[in-house]
Amino acid sequence: MDLLPDVWRQDYWLPPGVTWRDVEQLADSDRPRPHDLLIALPLALGFVALRYVFERFFAPPMGRCLGVKNRLQVTAASSPQLESFYTQRSRQPTQSEIVRLMSLCGKTQRQIETWFRLRRNQDRPSLAKKFADAAWRFFFYLTAFMAGLACLIDSPWFWDRRECWRHYPVQPMERAHYWYYMLELGFYGSLLLRIPVDIKRKDFKEQVIHHLATIFLLSFSYCANYIRIGTLVMLLHDSSDILLESAKMFNYGTGWRKTCDTLFVVFAVAFLVTRLVIFPSKIIHTSLVLSMEEFEPFAGYYFFNVLLMVLQALHIFWAGLIIRMVYKFLKGKLEKDERSDEESEVEEEEDDKGEEENADRGGDYCWERSKDKMNSKLSMLTNSCVLNKLTNHRASVADKMRKAQ
């Protein structure tokens, strides 16, 4: 009844003809062991704490240097009925729900729509929060890429991909590669832990799938001693992520449009080349084809490559968003990241505040505007009446003068 031995059956994890006893020829410090992964949890919690300190004390002065300024937000007027509906029912009421709210609150349709728009804007992350998020990721990806490159540059499989599978799975693990794996695993674990409070973008579901696939990929590849190919996957992904986060940082600042545009173009090229060309032609080809020169297919081989295919599908999805951004950029209409937070996609232009922001204050602004229009029309009507009377008066005087003559 014990399922644990079945999980570790060697035909699941090892090529045909290889046993766990063969792997145990390596010293304990030279071979990956499943319980090593337990260190990823405290590392994930450590990353969460480190991120809090970074966003609290380091990101704000960096943002001020780049001219990051939060937009002035107008808060929605206090309305217990609307607030209760917003928090418990829906952030975007339907037309029939708006009609019911009109009778419940004694407000016009325009006032209710404006209240919900302002209330949704209150929940949108500020530019300072977006900048802090991008800055944190930028520094991690930069550090991880530089550290990964330093520990891989002298590795034979960095230059010859067939070395990824030579003598597999009896391949000694270096401590630098162990820590490279654990830190990456801890970082992606921290991203999952922060999901409830992180900025939710249009690709939120795809991001969750990506984090889960990455964690499964890292965990499985570590246990199956796919560390050599795994380190190449991590290095390749970190390389373009640096450019993405740096472009976002400058995008949130003021007066850095040319820098942001340049970084965006470089990122787009790097992403499309690394994710749509190098990843399938080098990484997936190495795992699918070159590995077959050393061993026959087994369950772990199929599982690992399925996870790589999931990542590739996500690459294609994000490539579509990037190509849309490039198209808008070339047309001169690129205003924001295609992955920007959901509310910015749902809301209309925020800057017609003149009438909408004040419409929520009991309708005073709308009433003043209505009065101005009414007074203007009355004035036109009065002037028209006066002119008509003068014209009639002149006509009657001229008629009397003719009769007198």
PDB file of N, CA, C and O in Angstrom, residues 67-132:
ATOM      1  N   GLY A  67      12.484  59.722 -12.087  1.00  0.00           N
ATOM      2  CA  GLY A  67      11.318  60.592 -12.272  1.00  0.00           C
ATOM      3  C   GLY A  67       9.993  59.865 -12.235  1.00  0.00           C
ATOM      4  O   GLY A  67       9.043  60.284 -12.907  1.00  0.00           O
ATOM      5  N   VAL A  68       9.893  58.789 -11.446  1.00  0.00           N
ATOM      6  CA  VAL A  68       8.635  58.063 -11.323  1.00  0.00           C
ATOM      7  C   VAL A  68       7.682  58.885 -10.447  1.00  0.00           C
ATOM      8  O   VAL A  68       8.013  59.212  -9.307  1.00  0.00           O
ATOM      9  N   LYS A  69       6.527  59.203 -10.983  1.00  0.00           N
ATOM     10  CA  LYS A  69       5.542  60.007 -10.263  1.00  0.00           C
ATOM     11  C   LYS A  69       4.185  59.322 -10.323  1.00  0.00           C
ATOM     12  O   LYS A  69       3.747  58.921 -11.405  1.00  0.00           O
ATOM     13  N   ASN A  70       3.549  59.214  -9.193  1.00  0.00           N
ATOM     14  CA  ASN A  70       2.206  58.636  -9.159  1.00  0.00           C
ATOM     15  C   ASN A  70       1.190  59.648  -9.660  1.00  0.00           C
ATOM     16  O   ASN A  70       1.288  60.840  -9.363  1.00  0.00           O
ATOM     17  N   ARG A  71       0.231  59.171 -10.413  1.00  0.00           N
ATOM     18  CA  ARG A  71      -0.834  60.044 -10.881  1.00  0.00           C
ATOM     19  C   ARG A  71      -1.750  60.411  -9.725  1.00  0.00           C
ATOM     20  O   ARG A  71      -1.993  59.621  -8.828  1.00  0.00           O
ATOM     21  N   LEU A  72      -2.274  61.650  -9.791  1.00  0.00           N
ATOM     22  CA  LEU A  72      -3.213  62.099  -8.775  1.00  0.00           C
ATOM     23  C   LEU A  72      -4.526  61.358  -8.949  1.00  0.00           C
ATOM     24  O   LEU A  72      -5.151  61.421 -10.009  1.00  0.00           O
ATOM     25  N   GLN A  73      -4.925  60.631  -7.917  1.00  0.00           N
ATOM     26  CA  GLN A  73      -6.150  59.848  -7.991  1.00  0.00           C
ATOM     27  C   GLN A  73      -7.271  60.539  -7.230  1.00  0.00           C
ATOM     28  O   GLN A  73      -7.066  61.053  -6.132  1.00  0.00           O
ATOM     29  N   VAL A  74      -8.443  60.579  -7.835  1.00  0.00           N
ATOM     30  CA  VAL A  74      -9.630  61.110  -7.179  1.00  0.00           C
ATOM     31  C   VAL A  74     -10.368  59.931  -6.552  1.00  0.00           C
ATOM     32  O   VAL A  74     -10.698  58.963  -7.228  1.00  0.00           O
ATOM     33  N   THR A  75     -10.595  60.001  -5.260  1.00  0.00           N
ATOM     34  CA  THR A  75     -11.255  58.897  -4.575  1.00  0.00           C
ATOM     35  C   THR A  75     -12.759  58.961  -4.793  1.00  0.00           C
ATOM     36  O   THR A  75     -13.340  60.041  -4.922  1.00  0.00           O
ATOM     37  N   ALA A  76     -13.357  57.799  -4.826  1.00  0.00           N
ATOM     38  CA  ALA A  76     -14.814  57.720  -4.972  1.00  0.00           C
ATOM     39  C   ALA A  76     -15.483  58.198  -3.679  1.00  0.00           C
ATOM     40  O   ALA A  76     -14.988  57.954  -2.579  1.00  0.00           O
ATOM     41  N   ALA A  77     -16.613  58.903  -3.816  1.00  0.00           N
ATOM     42  CA  ALA A  77     -17.349  59.388  -2.653  1.00  0.00           C
ATOM     43  C   ALA A  77     -17.863  58.219  -1.827  1.00  0.00           C
ATOM     44  O   ALA A  77     -18.116  57.127  -2.351  1.00  0.00           O
ATOM     45  N   SER A  78     -17.969  58.448  -0.532  1.00  0.00           N
ATOM     46  CA  SER A  78     -18.431  57.391   0.361  1.00  0.00           C
ATOM     47  C   SER A  78     -19.870  56.999   0.036  1.00  0.00           C
ATOM     48  O   SER A  78     -20.758  57.852  -0.048  1.00  0.00           O
ATOM     49  N   SER A  79     -20.073  55.705  -0.173  1.00  0.00           N
ATOM     50  CA  SER A  79     -21.411  55.174  -0.467  1.00  0.00           C
ATOM     51  C   SER A  79     -21.451  53.729   0.012  1.00  0.00           C
ATOM     52  O   SER A  79     -20.966  52.833  -0.680  1.00  0.00           O
ATOM     53  N   PRO A  80     -21.992  53.469   1.198  1.00  0.00           N
ATOM     54  CA  PRO A  80     -21.996  52.100   1.747  1.00  0.00           C
ATOM     55  C   PRO A  80     -22.660  51.081   0.832  1.00  0.00           C
ATOM     56  O   PRO A  80     -22.178  49.948   0.716  1.00  0.00           O
ATOM     57  N   GLN A  81     -23.762  51.475   0.164  1.00  0.00           N
ATOM     58  CA  GLN A  81     -24.456  50.522  -0.707  1.00  0.00           C
ATOM     59  C   GLN A  81     -23.586  50.132  -1.908  1.00  0.00           C
ATOM     60  O   GLN A  81     -23.451  48.956  -2.247  1.00  0.00           O
ATOM     61  N   LEU A  82     -22.958  51.135  -2.547  1.00  0.00           N
ATOM     62  CA  LEU A  82     -22.120  50.843  -3.704  1.00  0.00           C
ATOM     63  C   LEU A  82     -20.848  50.094  -3.293  1.00  0.00           C
ATOM     64  O   LEU A  82     -20.395  49.198  -4.003  1.00  0.00           O
ATOM     65  N   GLU A  83     -20.286  50.452  -2.142  1.00  0.00           N
ATOM     66  CA  GLU A  83     -19.088  49.778  -1.668  1.00  0.00           C
ATOM     67  C   GLU A  83     -19.376  48.307  -1.366  1.00  0.00           C
ATOM     68  O   GLU A  83     -18.557  47.424  -1.666  1.00  0.00           O
ATOM     69  N   SER A  84     -20.537  48.051  -0.769  1.00  0.00           N
ATOM     70  CA  SER A  84     -20.920  46.670  -0.472  1.00  0.00           C
ATOM     71  C   SER A  84     -21.086  45.870  -1.766  1.00  0.00           C
ATOM     72  O   SER A  84     -20.631  44.726  -1.866  1.00  0.00           O
ATOM     73  N   PHE A  85     -21.704  46.470  -2.768  1.00  0.00           N
ATOM     74  CA  PHE A  85     -21.876  45.790  -4.059  1.00  0.00           C
ATOM     75  C   PHE A  85     -20.516  45.549  -4.707  1.00  0.00           C
ATOM     76  O   PHE A  85     -20.253  44.479  -5.260  1.00  0.00           O
ATOM     77  N   TYR A  86     -19.620  46.524  -4.622  1.00  0.00           N
ATOM     78  CA  TYR A  86     -18.303  46.444  -5.256  1.00  0.00           C
ATOM     79  C   TYR A  86     -17.469  45.325  -4.654  1.00  0.00           C
ATOM     80  O   TYR A  86     -16.809  44.565  -5.380  1.00  0.00           O
ATOM     81  N   THR A  87     -17.486  45.214  -3.332  1.00  0.00           N
ATOM     82  CA  THR A  87     -16.638  44.231  -2.659  1.00  0.00           C
ATOM     83  C   THR A  87     -17.228  42.825  -2.652  1.00  0.00           C
ATOM     84  O   THR A  87     -16.491  41.840  -2.645  1.00  0.00           O
ATOM     85  N   GLN A  88     -18.566  42.732  -2.680  1.00  0.00           N
ATOM     86  CA  GLN A  88     -19.210  41.427  -2.525  1.00  0.00           C
ATOM     87  C   GLN A  88     -19.781  40.860  -3.816  1.00  0.00           C
ATOM     88  O   GLN A  88     -19.907  39.645  -3.945  1.00  0.00           O
ATOM     89  N   ARG A  89     -20.100  41.721  -4.755  1.00  0.00           N
ATOM     90  CA  ARG A  89     -20.776  41.241  -5.978  1.00  0.00           C
ATOM     91  C   ARG A  89     -19.875  41.358  -7.208  1.00  0.00           C
ATOM     92  O   ARG A  89     -19.417  40.356  -7.754  1.00  0.00           O
ATOM     93  N   SER A  90     -19.644  42.567  -7.643  1.00  0.00           N
ATOM     94  CA  SER A  90     -18.917  42.749  -8.898  1.00  0.00           C
ATOM     95  C   SER A  90     -18.283  44.129  -8.944  1.00  0.00           C
ATOM     96  O   SER A  90     -18.830  45.095  -8.406  1.00  0.00           O
ATOM     97  N   ARG A  91     -17.115  44.192  -9.598  1.00  0.00           N
ATOM     98  CA  ARG A  91     -16.443  45.477  -9.780  1.00  0.00           C
ATOM     99  C   ARG A  91     -16.972  46.203 -11.005  1.00  0.00           C
ATOM    100  O   ARG A  91     -16.720  47.393 -11.177  1.00  0.00           O
ATOM    101  N   GLN A  92     -17.696  45.474 -11.874  1.00  0.00           N
ATOM    102  CA  GLN A  92     -18.258  46.077 -13.083  1.00  0.00           C
ATOM    103  C   GLN A  92     -19.711  45.632 -13.221  1.00  0.00           C
ATOM    104  O   GLN A  92     -19.998  44.584 -13.804  1.00  0.00           O
ATOM    105  N   PRO A  93     -20.641  46.408 -12.685  1.00  0.00           N
ATOM    106  CA  PRO A  93     -22.054  46.015 -12.715  1.00  0.00           C
ATOM    107  C   PRO A  93     -22.624  46.033 -14.129  1.00  0.00           C
ATOM    108  O   PRO A  93     -22.201  46.819 -14.982  1.00  0.00           O
ATOM    109  N   THR A  94     -23.578  45.144 -14.357  1.00  0.00           N
ATOM    110  CA  THR A  94     -24.266  45.115 -15.647  1.00  0.00           C
ATOM    111  C   THR A  94     -25.299  46.238 -15.692  1.00  0.00           C
ATOM    112  O   THR A  94     -25.552  46.931 -14.697  1.00  0.00           O
ATOM    113  N   GLN A  95     -25.942  46.411 -16.846  1.00  0.00           N
ATOM    114  CA  GLN A  95     -26.918  47.480 -17.009  1.00  0.00           C
ATOM    115  C   GLN A  95     -28.101  47.288 -16.063  1.00  0.00           C
ATOM    116  O   GLN A  95     -28.580  48.244 -15.450  1.00  0.00           O
ATOM    117  N   SER A  96     -28.583  46.056 -15.931  1.00  0.00           N
ATOM    118  CA  SER A  96     -29.716  45.800 -15.036  1.00  0.00           C
ATOM    119  C   SER A  96     -29.333  46.051 -13.583  1.00  0.00           C
ATOM    120  O   SER A  96     -30.141  46.557 -12.790  1.00  0.00           O
ATOM    121  N   GLU A  97     -28.080  45.726 -13.218  1.00  0.00           N
ATOM    122  CA  GLU A  97     -27.628  45.980 -11.856  1.00  0.00           C
ATOM    123  C   GLU A  97     -27.489  47.473 -11.595  1.00  0.00           C
ATOM    124  O   GLU A  97     -27.764  47.953 -10.486  1.00  0.00           O
ATOM    125  N   ILE A  98     -27.091  48.206 -12.613  1.00  0.00           N
ATOM    126  CA  ILE A  98     -26.987  49.660 -12.461  1.00  0.00           C
ATOM    127  C   ILE A  98     -28.366  50.264 -12.207  1.00  0.00           C
ATOM    128  O   ILE A  98     -28.525  51.166 -11.372  1.00  0.00           O
ATOM    129  N   VAL A  99     -29.381  49.758 -12.906  1.00  0.00           N
ATOM    130  CA  VAL A  99     -30.747  50.265 -12.716  1.00  0.00           C
ATOM    131  C   VAL A  99     -31.202  50.021 -11.276  1.00  0.00           C
ATOM    132  O   VAL A  99     -31.796  50.910 -10.641  1.00  0.00           O
ATOM    133  N   ARG A 100     -30.910  48.839 -10.737  1.00  0.00           N
ATOM    134  CA  ARG A 100     -31.283  48.550  -9.343  1.00  0.00           C
ATOM    135  C   ARG A 100     -30.519  49.445  -8.378  1.00  0.00           C
ATOM    136  O   ARG A 100     -31.082  49.923  -7.387  1.00  0.00           O
ATOM    137  N   LEU A 101     -29.240  49.682  -8.663  1.00  0.00           N
ATOM    138  CA  LEU A 101     -28.451  50.550  -7.795  1.00  0.00           C
ATOM    139  C   LEU A 101     -28.942  51.998  -7.852  1.00  0.00           C
ATOM    140  O   LEU A 101     -28.850  52.730  -6.860  1.00  0.00           O
ATOM    141  N   MET A 102     -29.459  52.415  -8.998  1.00  0.00           N
ATOM    142  CA  MET A 102     -30.004  53.782  -9.122  1.00  0.00           C
ATOM    143  C   MET A 102     -31.171  53.990  -8.165  1.00  0.00           C
ATOM    144  O   MET A 102     -31.247  55.008  -7.457  1.00  0.00           O
ATOM    145  N   SER A 103     -32.067  53.025  -8.121  1.00  0.00           N
ATOM    146  CA  SER A 103     -33.216  53.138  -7.217  1.00  0.00           C
ATOM    147  C   SER A 103     -32.794  52.971  -5.756  1.00  0.00           C
ATOM    148  O   SER A 103     -33.391  53.569  -4.855  1.00  0.00           O
ATOM    149  N   LEU A 104     -31.739  52.195  -5.508  1.00  0.00           N
ATOM    150  CA  LEU A 104     -31.293  51.955  -4.138  1.00  0.00           C
ATOM    151  C   LEU A 104     -30.554  53.162  -3.564  1.00  0.00           C
ATOM    152  O   LEU A 104     -30.736  53.503  -2.397  1.00  0.00           O
ATOM    153  N   CYS A 105     -29.729  53.804  -4.403  1.00  0.00           N
ATOM    154  CA  CYS A 105     -28.876  54.891  -3.906  1.00  0.00           C
ATOM    155  C   CYS A 105     -29.401  56.282  -4.243  1.00  0.00           C
ATOM    156  O   CYS A 105     -28.882  57.276  -3.715  1.00  0.00           O
ATOM    157  N   GLY A 106     -30.387  56.363  -5.142  1.00  0.00           N
ATOM    158  CA  GLY A 106     -30.888  57.674  -5.535  1.00  0.00           C
ATOM    159  C   GLY A 106     -29.909  58.455  -6.383  1.00  0.00           C
ATOM    160  O   GLY A 106     -29.877  59.686  -6.340  1.00  0.00           O
ATOM    161  N   LYS A 107     -29.085  57.751  -7.151  1.00  0.00           N
ATOM    162  CA  LYS A 107     -28.113  58.390  -8.030  1.00  0.00           C
ATOM    163  C   LYS A 107     -28.481  58.140  -9.485  1.00  0.00           C
ATOM    164  O   LYS A 107     -29.239  57.216  -9.799  1.00  0.00           O
ATOM    165  N   THR A 108     -27.937  58.961 -10.369  1.00  0.00           N
ATOM    166  CA  THR A 108     -28.163  58.768 -11.792  1.00  0.00           C
ATOM    167  C   THR A 108     -27.249  57.671 -12.316  1.00  0.00           C
ATOM    168  O   THR A 108     -26.282  57.266 -11.644  1.00  0.00           O
ATOM    169  N   GLN A 109     -27.541  57.193 -13.510  1.00  0.00           N
ATOM    170  CA  GLN A 109     -26.703  56.163 -14.116  1.00  0.00           C
ATOM    171  C   GLN A 109     -25.275  56.666 -14.303  1.00  0.00           C
ATOM    172  O   GLN A 109     -24.312  55.945 -14.042  1.00  0.00           O
ATOM    173  N   ARG A 110     -25.151  57.919 -14.719  1.00  0.00           N
ATOM    174  CA  ARG A 110     -23.834  58.507 -14.935  1.00  0.00           C
ATOM    175  C   ARG A 110     -23.026  58.544 -13.639  1.00  0.00           C
ATOM    176  O   ARG A 110     -21.836  58.218 -13.612  1.00  0.00           O
ATOM    177  N   GLN A 111     -23.670  58.920 -12.549  1.00  0.00           N
ATOM    178  CA  GLN A 111     -22.980  58.992 -11.268  1.00  0.00           C
ATOM    179  C   GLN A 111     -22.524  57.608 -10.795  1.00  0.00           C
ATOM    180  O   GLN A 111     -21.418  57.455 -10.273  1.00  0.00           O
ATOM    181  N   ILE A 112     -23.357  56.601 -10.994  1.00  0.00           N
ATOM    182  CA  ILE A 112     -22.987  55.245 -10.567  1.00  0.00           C
ATOM    183  C   ILE A 112     -21.839  54.708 -11.413  1.00  0.00           C
ATOM    184  O   ILE A 112     -20.886  54.115 -10.895  1.00  0.00           O
ATOM    185  N   GLU A 113     -21.913  54.920 -12.717  1.00  0.00           N
ATOM    186  CA  GLU A 113     -20.823  54.455 -13.586  1.00  0.00           C
ATOM    187  C   GLU A 113     -19.510  55.132 -13.219  1.00  0.00           C
ATOM    188  O   GLU A 113     -18.446  54.499 -13.184  1.00  0.00           O
ATOM    189  N   THR A 114     -19.583  56.442 -12.934  1.00  0.00           N
ATOM    190  CA  THR A 114     -18.376  57.173 -12.558  1.00  0.00           C
ATOM    191  C   THR A 114     -17.847  56.708 -11.218  1.00  0.00           C
ATOM    192  O   THR A 114     -16.626  56.586 -11.029  1.00  0.00           O
ATOM    193  N   TRP A 115     -18.734  56.415 -10.273  1.00  0.00           N
ATOM    194  CA  TRP A 115     -18.299  55.929  -8.959  1.00  0.00           C
ATOM    195  C   TRP A 115     -17.523  54.621  -9.105  1.00  0.00           C
ATOM    196  O   TRP A 115     -16.460  54.456  -8.495  1.00  0.00           O
ATOM    197  N   PHE A 116     -18.036  53.696  -9.908  1.00  0.00           N
ATOM    198  CA  PHE A 116     -17.354  52.417 -10.088  1.00  0.00           C
ATOM    199  C   PHE A 116     -16.024  52.607 -10.813  1.00  0.00           C
ATOM    200  O   PHE A 116     -15.052  51.911 -10.520  1.00  0.00           O
ATOM    201  N   ARG A 117     -15.974  53.537 -11.751  1.00  0.00           N
ATOM    202  CA  ARG A 117     -14.711  53.784 -12.447  1.00  0.00           C
ATOM    203  C   ARG A 117     -13.660  54.317 -11.478  1.00  0.00           C
ATOM    204  O   ARG A 117     -12.522  53.835 -11.448  1.00  0.00           O
ATOM    205  N   LEU A 118     -14.046  55.278 -10.656  1.00  0.00           N
ATOM    206  CA  LEU A 118     -13.110  55.830  -9.688  1.00  0.00           C
ATOM    207  C   LEU A 118     -12.710  54.796  -8.636  1.00  0.00           C
ATOM    208  O   LEU A 118     -11.550  54.744  -8.212  1.00  0.00           O
ATOM    209  N   ARG A 119     -13.681  53.980  -8.255  1.00  0.00           N
ATOM    210  CA  ARG A 119     -13.384  52.966  -7.235  1.00  0.00           C
ATOM    211  C   ARG A 119     -12.409  51.915  -7.772  1.00  0.00           C
ATOM    212  O   ARG A 119     -11.514  51.453  -7.054  1.00  0.00           O
ATOM    213  N   ARG A 120     -12.592  51.536  -9.038  1.00  0.00           N
ATOM    214  CA  ARG A 120     -11.652  50.586  -9.647  1.00  0.00           C
ATOM    215  C   ARG A 120     -10.259  51.201  -9.758  1.00  0.00           C
ATOM    216  O   ARG A 120      -9.257  50.535  -9.562  1.00  0.00           O
ATOM    217  N   ASN A 121     -10.202  52.477 -10.087  1.00  0.00           N
ATOM    218  CA  ASN A 121      -8.912  53.146 -10.201  1.00  0.00           C
ATOM    219  C   ASN A 121      -8.171  53.173  -8.867  1.00  0.00           C
ATOM    220  O   ASN A 121      -6.940  53.153  -8.838  1.00  0.00           O
ATOM    221  N   GLN A 122      -8.919  53.234  -7.763  1.00  0.00           N
ATOM    222  CA  GLN A 122      -8.290  53.218  -6.447  1.00  0.00           C
ATOM    223  C   GLN A 122      -7.547  51.910  -6.195  1.00  0.00           C
ATOM    224  O   GLN A 122      -6.554  51.878  -5.462  1.00  0.00           O
ATOM    225  N   ASP A 123      -8.039  50.820  -6.783  1.00  0.00           N
ATOM    226  CA  ASP A 123      -7.416  49.505  -6.588  1.00  0.00           C
ATOM    227  C   ASP A 123      -6.287  49.231  -7.558  1.00  0.00           C
ATOM    228  O   ASP A 123      -5.588  48.225  -7.438  1.00  0.00           O
ATOM    229  N   ARG A 124      -6.122  50.096  -8.537  1.00  0.00           N
ATOM    230  CA  ARG A 124      -5.039  49.894  -9.491  1.00  0.00           C
ATOM    231  C   ARG A 124      -3.704  50.186  -8.842  1.00  0.00           C
ATOM    232  O   ARG A 124      -3.579  51.095  -8.026  1.00  0.00           O
ATOM    233  N   PRO A 125      -2.668  49.405  -9.165  1.00  0.00           N
ATOM    234  CA  PRO A 125      -1.347  49.671  -8.573  1.00  0.00           C
ATOM    235  C   PRO A 125      -0.785  51.001  -9.065  1.00  0.00           C
ATOM    236  O   PRO A 125      -0.975  51.374 -10.230  1.00  0.00           O
ATOM    237  N   SER A 126      -0.119  51.700  -8.188  1.00  0.00           N
ATOM    238  CA  SER A 126       0.493  52.968  -8.556  1.00  0.00           C
ATOM    239  C   SER A 126       1.738  52.732  -9.402  1.00  0.00           C
ATOM    240  O   SER A 126       2.271  51.613  -9.463  1.00  0.00           O
ATOM    241  N   LEU A 127       2.212  53.789 -10.058  1.00  0.00           N
ATOM    242  CA  LEU A 127       3.430  53.667 -10.853  1.00  0.00           C
ATOM    243  C   LEU A 127       4.618  53.310  -9.969  1.00  0.00           C
ATOM    244  O   LEU A 127       5.521  52.587 -10.396  1.00  0.00           O
ATOM    245  N   ALA A 128       4.621  53.819  -8.741  1.00  0.00           N
ATOM    246  CA  ALA A 128       5.720  53.501  -7.829  1.00  0.00           C
ATOM    247  C   ALA A 128       5.748  52.007  -7.508  1.00  0.00           C
ATOM    248  O   ALA A 128       6.824  51.401  -7.431  1.00  0.00           O
ATOM    249  N   LYS A 129       4.576  51.403  -7.338  1.00  0.00           N
ATOM    250  CA  LYS A 129       4.507  49.959  -7.058  1.00  0.00           C
ATOM    251  C   LYS A 129       4.955  49.160  -8.278  1.00  0.00           C
ATOM    252  O   LYS A 129       5.688  48.169  -8.155  1.00  0.00           O
ATOM    253  N   LYS A 130       4.519  49.584  -9.470  1.00  0.00           N
ATOM    254  CA  LYS A 130       4.940  48.886 -10.684  1.00  0.00           C
ATOM    255  C   LYS A 130       6.457  48.989 -10.867  1.00  0.00           C
ATOM    256  O   LYS A 130       7.118  48.025 -11.254  1.00  0.00           O
ATOM    257  N   PHE A 131       6.987  50.182 -10.592  1.00  0.00           N
ATOM    258  CA  PHE A 131       8.434  50.373 -10.733  1.00  0.00           C
ATOM    259  C   PHE A 131       9.195  49.480  -9.755  1.00  0.00           C
ATOM    260  O   PHE A 131      10.198  48.863 -10.121  1.00  0.00           O
ATOM    261  N   ALA A 132       8.725  49.416  -8.509  1.00  0.00           N
ATOM    262  CA  ALA A 132       9.393  48.586  -7.512  1.00  0.00           C
ATOM    263  C   ALA A 132       9.399  47.126  -7.919  1.00  0.00           C
ATOM    264  O   ALA A 132      10.400  46.411  -7.747  1.00  0.00           O
TER     265      ALA A 132
END
